[in-house]
mmCIF file of C-alpha atoms and ligand atoms in Angstrom:
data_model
loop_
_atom_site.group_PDB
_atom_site.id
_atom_site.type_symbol
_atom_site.label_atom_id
_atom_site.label_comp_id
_atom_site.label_asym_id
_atom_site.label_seq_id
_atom_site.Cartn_x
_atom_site.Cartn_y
_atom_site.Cartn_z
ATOM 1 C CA UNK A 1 0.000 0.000 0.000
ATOM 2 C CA UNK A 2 1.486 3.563 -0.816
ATOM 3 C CA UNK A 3 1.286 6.146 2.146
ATOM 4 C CA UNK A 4 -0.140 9.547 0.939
ATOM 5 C CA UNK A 5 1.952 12.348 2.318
ATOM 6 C CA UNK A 6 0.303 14.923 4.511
ATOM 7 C CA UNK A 7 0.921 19.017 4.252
ATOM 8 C CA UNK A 8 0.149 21.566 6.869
ATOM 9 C CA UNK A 9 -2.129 23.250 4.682
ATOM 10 C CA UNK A 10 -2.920 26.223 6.935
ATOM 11 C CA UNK A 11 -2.409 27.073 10.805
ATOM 12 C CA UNK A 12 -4.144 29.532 13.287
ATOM 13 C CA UNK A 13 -4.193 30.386 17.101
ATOM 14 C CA UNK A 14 -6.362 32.838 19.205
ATOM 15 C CA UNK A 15 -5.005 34.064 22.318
ATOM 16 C CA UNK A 16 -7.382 36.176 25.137
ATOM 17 C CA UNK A 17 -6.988 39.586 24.935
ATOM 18 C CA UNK A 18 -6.260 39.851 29.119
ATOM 19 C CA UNK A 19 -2.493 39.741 29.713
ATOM 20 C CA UNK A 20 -1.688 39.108 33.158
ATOM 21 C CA UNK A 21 1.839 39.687 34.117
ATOM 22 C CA UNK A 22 4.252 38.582 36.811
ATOM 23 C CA UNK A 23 3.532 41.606 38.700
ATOM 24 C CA UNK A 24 -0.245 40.900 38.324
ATOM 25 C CA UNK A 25 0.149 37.437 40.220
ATOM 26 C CA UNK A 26 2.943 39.071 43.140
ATOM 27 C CA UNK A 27 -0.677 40.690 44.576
ATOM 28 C CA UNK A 28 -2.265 37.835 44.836
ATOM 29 C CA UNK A 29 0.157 35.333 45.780
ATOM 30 C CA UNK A 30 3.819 35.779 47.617
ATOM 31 C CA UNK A 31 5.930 35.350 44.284
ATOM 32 C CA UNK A 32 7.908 38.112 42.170
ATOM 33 C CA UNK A 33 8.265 39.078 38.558
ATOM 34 C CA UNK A 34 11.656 38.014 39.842
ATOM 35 C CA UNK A 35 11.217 34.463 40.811
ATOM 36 C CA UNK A 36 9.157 33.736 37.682
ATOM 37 C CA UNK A 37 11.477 35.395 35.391
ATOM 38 C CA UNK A 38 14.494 32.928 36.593
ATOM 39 C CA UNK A 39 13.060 30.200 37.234
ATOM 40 C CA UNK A 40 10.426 29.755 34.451
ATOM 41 C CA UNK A 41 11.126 32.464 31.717
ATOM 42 C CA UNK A 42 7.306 33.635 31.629
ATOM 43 C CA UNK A 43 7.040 37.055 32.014
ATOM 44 C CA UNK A 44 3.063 37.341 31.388
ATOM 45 C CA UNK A 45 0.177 35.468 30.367
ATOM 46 C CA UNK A 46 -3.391 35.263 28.715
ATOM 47 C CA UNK A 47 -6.074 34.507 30.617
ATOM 48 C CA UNK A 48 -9.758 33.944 29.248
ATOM 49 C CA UNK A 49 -12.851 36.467 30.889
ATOM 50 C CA UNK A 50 -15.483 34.012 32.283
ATOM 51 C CA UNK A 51 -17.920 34.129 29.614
ATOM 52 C CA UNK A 52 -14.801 32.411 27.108
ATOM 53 C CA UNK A 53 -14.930 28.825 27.071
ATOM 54 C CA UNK A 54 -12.510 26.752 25.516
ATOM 55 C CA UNK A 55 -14.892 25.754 22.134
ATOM 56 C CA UNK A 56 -14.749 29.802 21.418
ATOM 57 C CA UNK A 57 -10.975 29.790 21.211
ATOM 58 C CA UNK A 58 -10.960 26.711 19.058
ATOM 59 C CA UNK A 59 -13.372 28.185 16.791
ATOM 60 C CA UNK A 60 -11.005 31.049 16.716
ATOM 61 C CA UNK A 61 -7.763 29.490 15.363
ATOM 62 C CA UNK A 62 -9.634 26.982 13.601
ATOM 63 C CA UNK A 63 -11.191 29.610 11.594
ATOM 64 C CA UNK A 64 -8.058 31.105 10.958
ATOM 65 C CA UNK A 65 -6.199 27.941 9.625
ATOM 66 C CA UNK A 66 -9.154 26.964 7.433
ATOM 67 C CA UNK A 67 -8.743 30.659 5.956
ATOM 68 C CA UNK A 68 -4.988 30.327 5.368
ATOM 69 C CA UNK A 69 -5.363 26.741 3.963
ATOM 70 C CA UNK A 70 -8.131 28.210 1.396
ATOM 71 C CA UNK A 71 -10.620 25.523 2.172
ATOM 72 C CA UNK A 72 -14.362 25.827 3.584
ATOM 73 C CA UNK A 73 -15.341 24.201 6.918
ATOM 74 C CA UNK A 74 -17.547 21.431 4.510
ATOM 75 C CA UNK A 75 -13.927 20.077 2.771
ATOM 76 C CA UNK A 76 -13.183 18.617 6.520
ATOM 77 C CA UNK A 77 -13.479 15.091 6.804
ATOM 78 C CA UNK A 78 -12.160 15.087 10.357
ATOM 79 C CA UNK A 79 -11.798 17.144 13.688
ATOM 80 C CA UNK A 80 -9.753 16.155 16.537
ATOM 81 C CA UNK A 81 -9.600 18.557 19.315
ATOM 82 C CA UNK A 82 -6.677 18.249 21.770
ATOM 83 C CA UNK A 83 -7.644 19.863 25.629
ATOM 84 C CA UNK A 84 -7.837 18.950 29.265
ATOM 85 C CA UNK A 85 -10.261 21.389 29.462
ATOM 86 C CA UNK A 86 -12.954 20.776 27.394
ATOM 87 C CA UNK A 87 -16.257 23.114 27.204
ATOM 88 C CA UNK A 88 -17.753 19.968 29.242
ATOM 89 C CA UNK A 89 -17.214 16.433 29.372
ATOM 90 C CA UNK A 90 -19.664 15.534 26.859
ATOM 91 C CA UNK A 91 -20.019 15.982 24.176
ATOM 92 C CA UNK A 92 -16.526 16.395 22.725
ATOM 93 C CA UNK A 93 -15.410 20.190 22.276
ATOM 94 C CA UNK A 94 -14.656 18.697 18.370
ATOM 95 C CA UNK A 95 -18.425 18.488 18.273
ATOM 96 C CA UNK A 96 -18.892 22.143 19.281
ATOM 97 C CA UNK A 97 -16.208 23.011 17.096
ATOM 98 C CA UNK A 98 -18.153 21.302 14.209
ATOM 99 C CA UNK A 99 -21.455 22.876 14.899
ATOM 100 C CA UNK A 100 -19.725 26.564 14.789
ATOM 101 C CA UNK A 101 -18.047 25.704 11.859
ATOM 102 C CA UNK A 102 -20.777 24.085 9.622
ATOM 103 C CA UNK A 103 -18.148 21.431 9.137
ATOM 104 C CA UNK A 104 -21.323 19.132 8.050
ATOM 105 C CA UNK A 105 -19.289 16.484 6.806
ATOM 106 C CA UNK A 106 -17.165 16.716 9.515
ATOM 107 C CA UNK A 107 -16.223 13.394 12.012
ATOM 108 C CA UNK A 108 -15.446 14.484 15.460
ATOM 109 C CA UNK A 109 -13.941 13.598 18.254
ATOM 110 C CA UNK A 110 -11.637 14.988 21.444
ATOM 111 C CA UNK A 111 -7.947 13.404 22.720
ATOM 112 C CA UNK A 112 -6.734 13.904 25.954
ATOM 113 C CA UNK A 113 -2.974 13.701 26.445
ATOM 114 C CA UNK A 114 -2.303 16.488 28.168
ATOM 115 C CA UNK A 115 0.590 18.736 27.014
ATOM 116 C CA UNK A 116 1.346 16.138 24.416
ATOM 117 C CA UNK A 117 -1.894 16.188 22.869
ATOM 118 C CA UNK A 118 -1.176 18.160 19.885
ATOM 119 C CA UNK A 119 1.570 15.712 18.899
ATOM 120 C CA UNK A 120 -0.186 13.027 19.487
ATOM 121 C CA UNK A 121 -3.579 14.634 17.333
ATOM 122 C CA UNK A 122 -0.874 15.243 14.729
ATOM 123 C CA UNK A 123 0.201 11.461 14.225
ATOM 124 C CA UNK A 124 -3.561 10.339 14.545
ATOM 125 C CA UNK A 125 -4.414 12.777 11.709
ATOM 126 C CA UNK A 126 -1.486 11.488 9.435
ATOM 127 C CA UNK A 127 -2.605 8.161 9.706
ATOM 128 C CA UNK A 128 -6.080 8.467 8.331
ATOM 129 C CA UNK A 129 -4.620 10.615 5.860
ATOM 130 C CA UNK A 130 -1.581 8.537 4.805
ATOM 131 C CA UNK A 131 -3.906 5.787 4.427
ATOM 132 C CA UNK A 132 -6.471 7.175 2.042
ATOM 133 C CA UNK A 133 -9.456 7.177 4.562
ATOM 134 C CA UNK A 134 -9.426 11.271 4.725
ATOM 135 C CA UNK A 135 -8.098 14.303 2.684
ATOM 136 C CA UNK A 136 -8.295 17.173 5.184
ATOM 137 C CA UNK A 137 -8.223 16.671 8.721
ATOM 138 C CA UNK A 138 -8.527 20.018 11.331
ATOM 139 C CA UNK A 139 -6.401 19.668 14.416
ATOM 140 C CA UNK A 140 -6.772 21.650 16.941
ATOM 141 C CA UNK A 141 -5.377 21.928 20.241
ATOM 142 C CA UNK A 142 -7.148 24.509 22.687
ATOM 143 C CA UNK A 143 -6.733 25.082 26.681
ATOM 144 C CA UNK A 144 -8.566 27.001 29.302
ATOM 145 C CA UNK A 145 -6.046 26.213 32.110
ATOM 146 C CA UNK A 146 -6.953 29.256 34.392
ATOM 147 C CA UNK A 147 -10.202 27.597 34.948
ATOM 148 C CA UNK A 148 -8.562 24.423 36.272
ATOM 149 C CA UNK A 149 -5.484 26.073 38.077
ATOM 150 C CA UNK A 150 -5.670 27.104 41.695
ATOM 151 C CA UNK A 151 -4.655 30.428 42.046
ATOM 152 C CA UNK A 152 -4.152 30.161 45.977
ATOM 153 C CA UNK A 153 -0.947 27.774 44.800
ATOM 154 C CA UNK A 154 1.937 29.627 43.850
ATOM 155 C CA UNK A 155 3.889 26.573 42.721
ATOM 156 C CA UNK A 156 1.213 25.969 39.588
ATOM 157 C CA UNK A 157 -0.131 29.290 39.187
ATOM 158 C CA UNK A 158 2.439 31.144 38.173
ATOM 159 C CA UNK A 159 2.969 28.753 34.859
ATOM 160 C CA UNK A 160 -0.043 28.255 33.129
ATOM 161 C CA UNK A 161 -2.003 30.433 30.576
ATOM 162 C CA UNK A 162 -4.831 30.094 28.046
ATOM 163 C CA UNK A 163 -4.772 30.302 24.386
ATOM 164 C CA UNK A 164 -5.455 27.663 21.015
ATOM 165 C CA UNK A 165 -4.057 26.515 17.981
ATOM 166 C CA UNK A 166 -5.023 24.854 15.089
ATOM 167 C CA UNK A 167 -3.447 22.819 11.827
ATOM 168 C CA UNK A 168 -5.606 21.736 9.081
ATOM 169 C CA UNK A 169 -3.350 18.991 7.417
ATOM 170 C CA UNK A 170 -3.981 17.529 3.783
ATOM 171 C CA UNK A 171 -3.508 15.078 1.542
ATOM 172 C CA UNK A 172 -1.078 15.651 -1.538
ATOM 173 C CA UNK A 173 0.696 13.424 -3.930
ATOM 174 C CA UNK A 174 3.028 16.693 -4.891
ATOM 175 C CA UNK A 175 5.954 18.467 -3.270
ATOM 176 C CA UNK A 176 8.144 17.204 -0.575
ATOM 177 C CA UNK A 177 5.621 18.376 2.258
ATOM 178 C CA UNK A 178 5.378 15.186 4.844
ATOM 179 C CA UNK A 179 6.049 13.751 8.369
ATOM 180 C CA UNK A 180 9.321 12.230 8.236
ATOM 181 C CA UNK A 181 8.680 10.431 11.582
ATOM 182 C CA UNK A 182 7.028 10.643 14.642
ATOM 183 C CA UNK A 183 7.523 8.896 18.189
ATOM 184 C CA UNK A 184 5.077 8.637 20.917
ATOM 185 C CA UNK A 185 5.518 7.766 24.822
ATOM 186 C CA UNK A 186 3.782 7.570 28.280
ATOM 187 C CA UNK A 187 3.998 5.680 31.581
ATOM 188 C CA UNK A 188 0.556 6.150 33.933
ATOM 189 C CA UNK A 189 2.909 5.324 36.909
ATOM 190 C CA UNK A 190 4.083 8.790 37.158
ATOM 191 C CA UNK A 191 -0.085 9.955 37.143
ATOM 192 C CA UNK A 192 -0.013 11.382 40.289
ATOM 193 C CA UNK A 193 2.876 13.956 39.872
ATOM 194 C CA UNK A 194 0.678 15.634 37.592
ATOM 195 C CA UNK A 195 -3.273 15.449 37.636
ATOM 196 C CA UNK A 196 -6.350 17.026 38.809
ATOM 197 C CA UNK A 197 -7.837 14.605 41.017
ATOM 198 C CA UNK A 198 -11.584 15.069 41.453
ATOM 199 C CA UNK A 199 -14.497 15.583 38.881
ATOM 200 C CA UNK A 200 -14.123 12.365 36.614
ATOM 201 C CA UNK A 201 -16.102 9.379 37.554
ATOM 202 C CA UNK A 202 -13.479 7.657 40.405
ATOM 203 C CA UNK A 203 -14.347 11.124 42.560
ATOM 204 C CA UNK A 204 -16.865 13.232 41.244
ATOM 205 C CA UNK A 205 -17.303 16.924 42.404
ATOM 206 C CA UNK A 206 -19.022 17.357 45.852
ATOM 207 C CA UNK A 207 -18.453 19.774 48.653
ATOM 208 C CA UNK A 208 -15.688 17.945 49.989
ATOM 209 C CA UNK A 209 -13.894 17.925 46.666
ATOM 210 C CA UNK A 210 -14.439 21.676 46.103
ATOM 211 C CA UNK A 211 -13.392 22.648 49.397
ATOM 212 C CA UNK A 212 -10.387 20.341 49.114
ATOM 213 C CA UNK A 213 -9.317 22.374 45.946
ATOM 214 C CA UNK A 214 -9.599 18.870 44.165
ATOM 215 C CA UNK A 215 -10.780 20.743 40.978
ATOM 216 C CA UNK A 216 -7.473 22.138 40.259
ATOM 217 C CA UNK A 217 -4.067 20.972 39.097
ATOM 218 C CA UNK A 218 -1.467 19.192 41.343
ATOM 219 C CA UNK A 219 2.301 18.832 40.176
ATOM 220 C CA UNK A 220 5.492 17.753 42.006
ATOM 221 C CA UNK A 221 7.304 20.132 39.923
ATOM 222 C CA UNK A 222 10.792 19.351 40.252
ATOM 223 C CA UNK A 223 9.922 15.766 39.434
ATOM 224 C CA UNK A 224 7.868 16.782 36.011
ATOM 225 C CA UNK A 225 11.328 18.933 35.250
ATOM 226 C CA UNK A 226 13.377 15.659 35.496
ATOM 227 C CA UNK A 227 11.077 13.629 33.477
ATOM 228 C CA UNK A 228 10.814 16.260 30.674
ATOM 229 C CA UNK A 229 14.085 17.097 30.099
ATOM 230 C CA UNK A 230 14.538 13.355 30.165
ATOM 231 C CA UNK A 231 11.931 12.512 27.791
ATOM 232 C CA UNK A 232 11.630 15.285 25.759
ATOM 233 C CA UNK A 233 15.466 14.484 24.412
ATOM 234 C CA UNK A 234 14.401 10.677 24.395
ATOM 235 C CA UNK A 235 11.720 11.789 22.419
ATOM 236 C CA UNK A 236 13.485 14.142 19.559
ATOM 237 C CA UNK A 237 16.433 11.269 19.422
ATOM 238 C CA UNK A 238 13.882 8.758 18.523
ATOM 239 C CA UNK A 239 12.495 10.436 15.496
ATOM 240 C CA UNK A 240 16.017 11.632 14.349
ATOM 241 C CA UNK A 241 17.128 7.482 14.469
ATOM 242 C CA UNK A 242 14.296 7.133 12.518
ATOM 243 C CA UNK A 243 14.594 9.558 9.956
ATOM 244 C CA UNK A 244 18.440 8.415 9.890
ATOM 245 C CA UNK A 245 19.206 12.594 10.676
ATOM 246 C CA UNK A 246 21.223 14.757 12.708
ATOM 247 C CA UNK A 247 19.911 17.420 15.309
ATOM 248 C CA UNK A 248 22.263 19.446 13.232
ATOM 249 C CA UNK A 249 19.931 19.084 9.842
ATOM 250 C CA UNK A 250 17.115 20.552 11.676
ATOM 251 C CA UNK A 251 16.222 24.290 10.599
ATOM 252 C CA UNK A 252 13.893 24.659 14.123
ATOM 253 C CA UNK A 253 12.891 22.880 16.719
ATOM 254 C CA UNK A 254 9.664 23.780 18.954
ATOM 255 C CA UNK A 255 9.915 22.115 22.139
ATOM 256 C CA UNK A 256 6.833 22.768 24.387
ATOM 257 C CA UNK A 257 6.471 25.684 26.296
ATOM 258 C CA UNK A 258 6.927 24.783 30.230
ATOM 259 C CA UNK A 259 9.788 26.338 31.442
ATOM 260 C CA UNK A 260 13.068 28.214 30.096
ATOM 261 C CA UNK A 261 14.901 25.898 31.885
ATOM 262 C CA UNK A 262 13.976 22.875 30.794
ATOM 263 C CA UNK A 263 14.357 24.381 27.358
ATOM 264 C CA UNK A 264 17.349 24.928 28.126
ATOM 265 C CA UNK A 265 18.555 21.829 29.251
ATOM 266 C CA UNK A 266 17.295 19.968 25.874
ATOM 267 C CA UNK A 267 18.597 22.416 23.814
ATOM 268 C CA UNK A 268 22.410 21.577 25.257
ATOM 269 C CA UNK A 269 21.740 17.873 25.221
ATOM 270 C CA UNK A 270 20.449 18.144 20.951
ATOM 271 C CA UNK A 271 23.444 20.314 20.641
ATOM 272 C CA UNK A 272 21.440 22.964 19.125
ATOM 273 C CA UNK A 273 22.505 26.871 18.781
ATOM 274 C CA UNK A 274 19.721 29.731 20.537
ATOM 275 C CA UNK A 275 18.570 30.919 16.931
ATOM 276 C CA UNK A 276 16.767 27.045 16.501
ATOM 277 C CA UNK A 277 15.310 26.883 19.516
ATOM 278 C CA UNK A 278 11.601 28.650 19.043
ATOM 279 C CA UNK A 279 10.860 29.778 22.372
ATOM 280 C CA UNK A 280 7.000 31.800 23.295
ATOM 281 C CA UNK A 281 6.811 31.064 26.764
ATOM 282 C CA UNK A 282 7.444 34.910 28.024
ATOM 283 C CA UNK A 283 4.595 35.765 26.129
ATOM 284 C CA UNK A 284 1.938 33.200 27.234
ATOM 285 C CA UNK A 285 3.015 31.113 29.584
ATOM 286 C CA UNK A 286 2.599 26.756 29.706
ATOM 287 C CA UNK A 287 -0.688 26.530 27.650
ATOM 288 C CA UNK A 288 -0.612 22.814 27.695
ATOM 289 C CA UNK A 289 -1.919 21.221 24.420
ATOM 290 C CA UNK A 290 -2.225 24.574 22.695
ATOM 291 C CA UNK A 291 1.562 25.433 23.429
ATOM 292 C CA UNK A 292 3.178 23.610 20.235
ATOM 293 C CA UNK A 293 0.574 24.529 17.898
ATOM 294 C CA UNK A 294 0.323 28.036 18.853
ATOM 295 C CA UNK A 295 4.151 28.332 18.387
ATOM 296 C CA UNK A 296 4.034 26.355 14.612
ATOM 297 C CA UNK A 297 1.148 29.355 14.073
ATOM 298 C CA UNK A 298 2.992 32.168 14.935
ATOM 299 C CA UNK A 299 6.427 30.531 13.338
ATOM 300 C CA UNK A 300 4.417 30.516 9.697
ATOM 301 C CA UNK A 301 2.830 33.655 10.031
ATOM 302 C CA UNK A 302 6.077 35.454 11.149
ATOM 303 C CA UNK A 303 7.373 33.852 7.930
ATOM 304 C CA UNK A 304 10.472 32.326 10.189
ATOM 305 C CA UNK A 305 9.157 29.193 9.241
ATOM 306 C CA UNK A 306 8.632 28.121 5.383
ATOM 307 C CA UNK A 307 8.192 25.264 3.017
ATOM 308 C CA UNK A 308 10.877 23.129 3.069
ATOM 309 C CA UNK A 309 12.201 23.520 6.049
ATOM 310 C CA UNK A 310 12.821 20.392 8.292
ATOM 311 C CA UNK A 311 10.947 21.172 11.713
ATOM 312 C CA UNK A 312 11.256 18.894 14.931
ATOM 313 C CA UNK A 313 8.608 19.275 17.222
ATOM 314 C CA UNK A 314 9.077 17.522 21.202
ATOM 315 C CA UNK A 315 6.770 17.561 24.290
ATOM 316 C CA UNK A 316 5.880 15.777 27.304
ATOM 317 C CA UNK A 317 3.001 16.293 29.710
ATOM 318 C CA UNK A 318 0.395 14.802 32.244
ATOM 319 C CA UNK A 319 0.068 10.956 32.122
ATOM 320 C CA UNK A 320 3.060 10.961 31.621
ATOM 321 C CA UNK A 321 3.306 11.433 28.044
ATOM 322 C CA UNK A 322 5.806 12.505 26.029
ATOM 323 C CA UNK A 323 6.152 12.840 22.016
ATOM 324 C CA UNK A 324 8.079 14.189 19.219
ATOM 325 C CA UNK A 325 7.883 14.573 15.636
ATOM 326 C CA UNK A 326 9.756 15.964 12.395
ATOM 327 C CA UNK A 327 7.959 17.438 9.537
ATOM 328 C CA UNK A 328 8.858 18.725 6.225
ATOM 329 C CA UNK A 329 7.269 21.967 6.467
HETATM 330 N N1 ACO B 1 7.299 32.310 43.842
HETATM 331 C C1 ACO B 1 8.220 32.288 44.831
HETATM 332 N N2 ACO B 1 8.677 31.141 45.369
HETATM 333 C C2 ACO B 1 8.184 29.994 44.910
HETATM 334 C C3 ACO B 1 7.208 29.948 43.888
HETATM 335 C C4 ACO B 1 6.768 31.179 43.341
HETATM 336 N N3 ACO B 1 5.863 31.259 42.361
HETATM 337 N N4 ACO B 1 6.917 28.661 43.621
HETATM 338 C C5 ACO B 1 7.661 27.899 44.445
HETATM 339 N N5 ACO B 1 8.418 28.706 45.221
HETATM 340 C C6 ACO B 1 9.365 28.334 46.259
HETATM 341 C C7 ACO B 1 9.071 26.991 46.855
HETATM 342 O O1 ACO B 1 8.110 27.113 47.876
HETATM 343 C C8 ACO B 1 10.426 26.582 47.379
HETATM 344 O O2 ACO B 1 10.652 27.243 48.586
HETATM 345 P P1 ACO B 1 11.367 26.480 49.811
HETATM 346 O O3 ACO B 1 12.721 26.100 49.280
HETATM 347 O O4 ACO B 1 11.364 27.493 50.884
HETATM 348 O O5 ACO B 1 10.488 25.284 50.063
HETATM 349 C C9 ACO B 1 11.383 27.169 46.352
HETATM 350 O O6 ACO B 1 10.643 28.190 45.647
HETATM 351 C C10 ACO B 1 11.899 26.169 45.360
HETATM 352 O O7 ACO B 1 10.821 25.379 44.872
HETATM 353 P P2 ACO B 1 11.024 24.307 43.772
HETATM 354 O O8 ACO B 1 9.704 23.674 43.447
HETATM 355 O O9 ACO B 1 12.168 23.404 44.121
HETATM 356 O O10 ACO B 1 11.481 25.264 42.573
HETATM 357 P P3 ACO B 1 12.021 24.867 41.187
HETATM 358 O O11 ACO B 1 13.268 25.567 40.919
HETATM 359 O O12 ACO B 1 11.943 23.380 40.947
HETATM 360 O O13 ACO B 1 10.913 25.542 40.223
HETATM 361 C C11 ACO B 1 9.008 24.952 38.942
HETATM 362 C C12 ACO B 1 9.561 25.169 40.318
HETATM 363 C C13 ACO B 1 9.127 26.249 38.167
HETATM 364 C C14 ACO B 1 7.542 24.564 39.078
HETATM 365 C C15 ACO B 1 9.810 23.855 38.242
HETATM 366 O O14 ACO B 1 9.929 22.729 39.069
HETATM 367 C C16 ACO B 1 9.185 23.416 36.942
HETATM 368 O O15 ACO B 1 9.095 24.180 36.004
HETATM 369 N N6 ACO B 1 8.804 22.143 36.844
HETATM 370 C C17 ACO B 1 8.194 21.630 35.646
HETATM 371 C C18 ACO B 1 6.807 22.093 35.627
HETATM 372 C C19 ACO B 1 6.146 21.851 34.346
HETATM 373 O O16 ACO B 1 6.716 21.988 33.314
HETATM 374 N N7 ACO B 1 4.882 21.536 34.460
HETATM 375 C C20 ACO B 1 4.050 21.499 33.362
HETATM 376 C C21 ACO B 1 3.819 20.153 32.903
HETATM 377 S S1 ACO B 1 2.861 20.309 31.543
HETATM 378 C C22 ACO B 1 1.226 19.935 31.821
HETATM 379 O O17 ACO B 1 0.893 18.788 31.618
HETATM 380 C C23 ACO B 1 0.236 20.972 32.246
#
């Protein structure tokens, strides 16, 4: 059977207007522009008024990318949306996402891997297409972590913002647009260093779990760093085996969007200079699933990023998961 490549046709994100800076947060909570700056690299972050929920952000970039790709919301044979914080938990936000769209034709459905949920949408949506079963798939990965943060915790809050991105990826039998290779991890024994533990079905919400702050997220922090610098290099390795490349033939790589540190770290251990490193976290903080595919948005329409280039993409996130993948832009 021949594979059918896959091109990112067209990408989009949507970002909340609100920008909430370091200062912002040092009245609420004892922290510092200081401590945030060193030990995290965000300097500010979007966060979503309460009438926003996470389907109208989706809507947003997907909107966009279906503009840039030149196709109408009925060409879309697929819609995978990418969140931990879904609208609601059902239906699936893709559903919502559908409806707004009038993507009629549309199949839908939602994947949960936390941070590495865009990656992991990504290689979901290249199978169906390599295969022939779709032409046009919409990815998008959207968050609305401010409504599951707890902003008494100064350990979590400081790190997390709101914001979406989308990819609408097609089938072609022209150019050399494709994904060269893609690797995907996880291990559920590490669940409980980073999870929200009430409101799904083993502890629903009640008073208890409210009061308890259960609602929000809880992370051993220095033990995600550990794992993610650790995994996220695992992870870029593993598809540059694969491909039979170097780090060196990479033209950028967009890690995901945690910490400066940790960015840091991988970018010493690939061996890679500052200028291939794409880096947003000052602006919005860790946006979770939407933090790689906001970056690829902003690296196209910047025009840093552009066809031909050899992009490696690496993340790692609640589970744990962890993923990577290149792509011929
Ligand atoms: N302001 C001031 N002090 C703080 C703050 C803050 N915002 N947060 C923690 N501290 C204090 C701690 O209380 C501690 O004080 P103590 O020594 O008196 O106890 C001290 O700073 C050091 O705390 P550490 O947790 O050891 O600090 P560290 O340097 O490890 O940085 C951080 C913490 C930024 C959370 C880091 O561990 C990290 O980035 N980890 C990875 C987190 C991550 O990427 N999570 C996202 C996963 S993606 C997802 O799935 C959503």
């Amino acid at each position: 059977m021949t594979l059918r490549k896959t091109v990112i046709r067209g990408t989009g994100f949507a970002v909340p207007s609100n920008i909430v800076t370091n200062d912002d947060l040092s009245k609420t909570v004892d922290t510092s522009d200081e401590w945030i700056r060193t030990r995290t690299g965000i300097e500010e972050r979007r966060i979503a008024p309460p009438e926003t929920g996470n389907s109208d952000l989706a809507i947003e970039a997907a909107r966009k990318a279906l503009d840039r790709a030149g196709l109408s919301a009925e060409d879309i044979d697929l819609i995978i949306v990418s969140t931990i914080t879904p609208d609601m938990v059902s239906p699936a936000t893709a559903c919502l996402v559908q409806n707004a769209l009038g993507a009629k034709h549309a199949a839908t459905f939602d994947l949960e891997a936390a941070c590495s949920g865009f990656i992991y949408a990504l290689s979901v949506a290249r199978q169906y297409i390599a295969t022939g079963e779709y032409n046009h798939v919409l990815v998008v990965a959207s968050e609305v972590l401010s409504r599951i943060t707890d902003w008494s915790d100064r350990s979590t809050c400081v790190l997390f913002g709101d914001g979406a991105g989308a990819a609408v990826l097609s089938g072609t039998d022209e150019g050399e647009s494709d994904f060269v290779s893609f690797f995907l991890g996880g291990n559920g024994k590490y669940a409980d260093i980073l999870n929200m533990p009430a409101g799904g079905s083993r502890k629903p919400a009640s008073h208890e779990t409210v009061d308890a702050r259960e609602h929000t997220m809880k992370m051993n922090g220095p033990e995600v760093f550990k794992a993610a610098v650790m995994k996220m290099n695992h992870s870029m390795r593993q598809v540059l085996t694969r491909a039979g490349l170097q780090s060196s033939d990479v033209d950028i790589v967009i890690p995901h969007q945690a910490n400066l540190r940790i960015i840091e770290s991988l970018r010493k251990y690939l061996d890679l200079p500052e200028d291939k490193v794409y880096v947003n976290l000052q602006k919005y903080g860790n946006t979770s699933a939407a933090s790689i595919a906001i970056a690829l948005a902003e690296l196209v329409e910047s025009g840093r990023l552009v066809r031909g280039q050899l992009v490696g993409m690496c993340t790692f996130g609640g589970g744990l998961t962890w993923a990577a993948c290149l792509l011929r832009y």
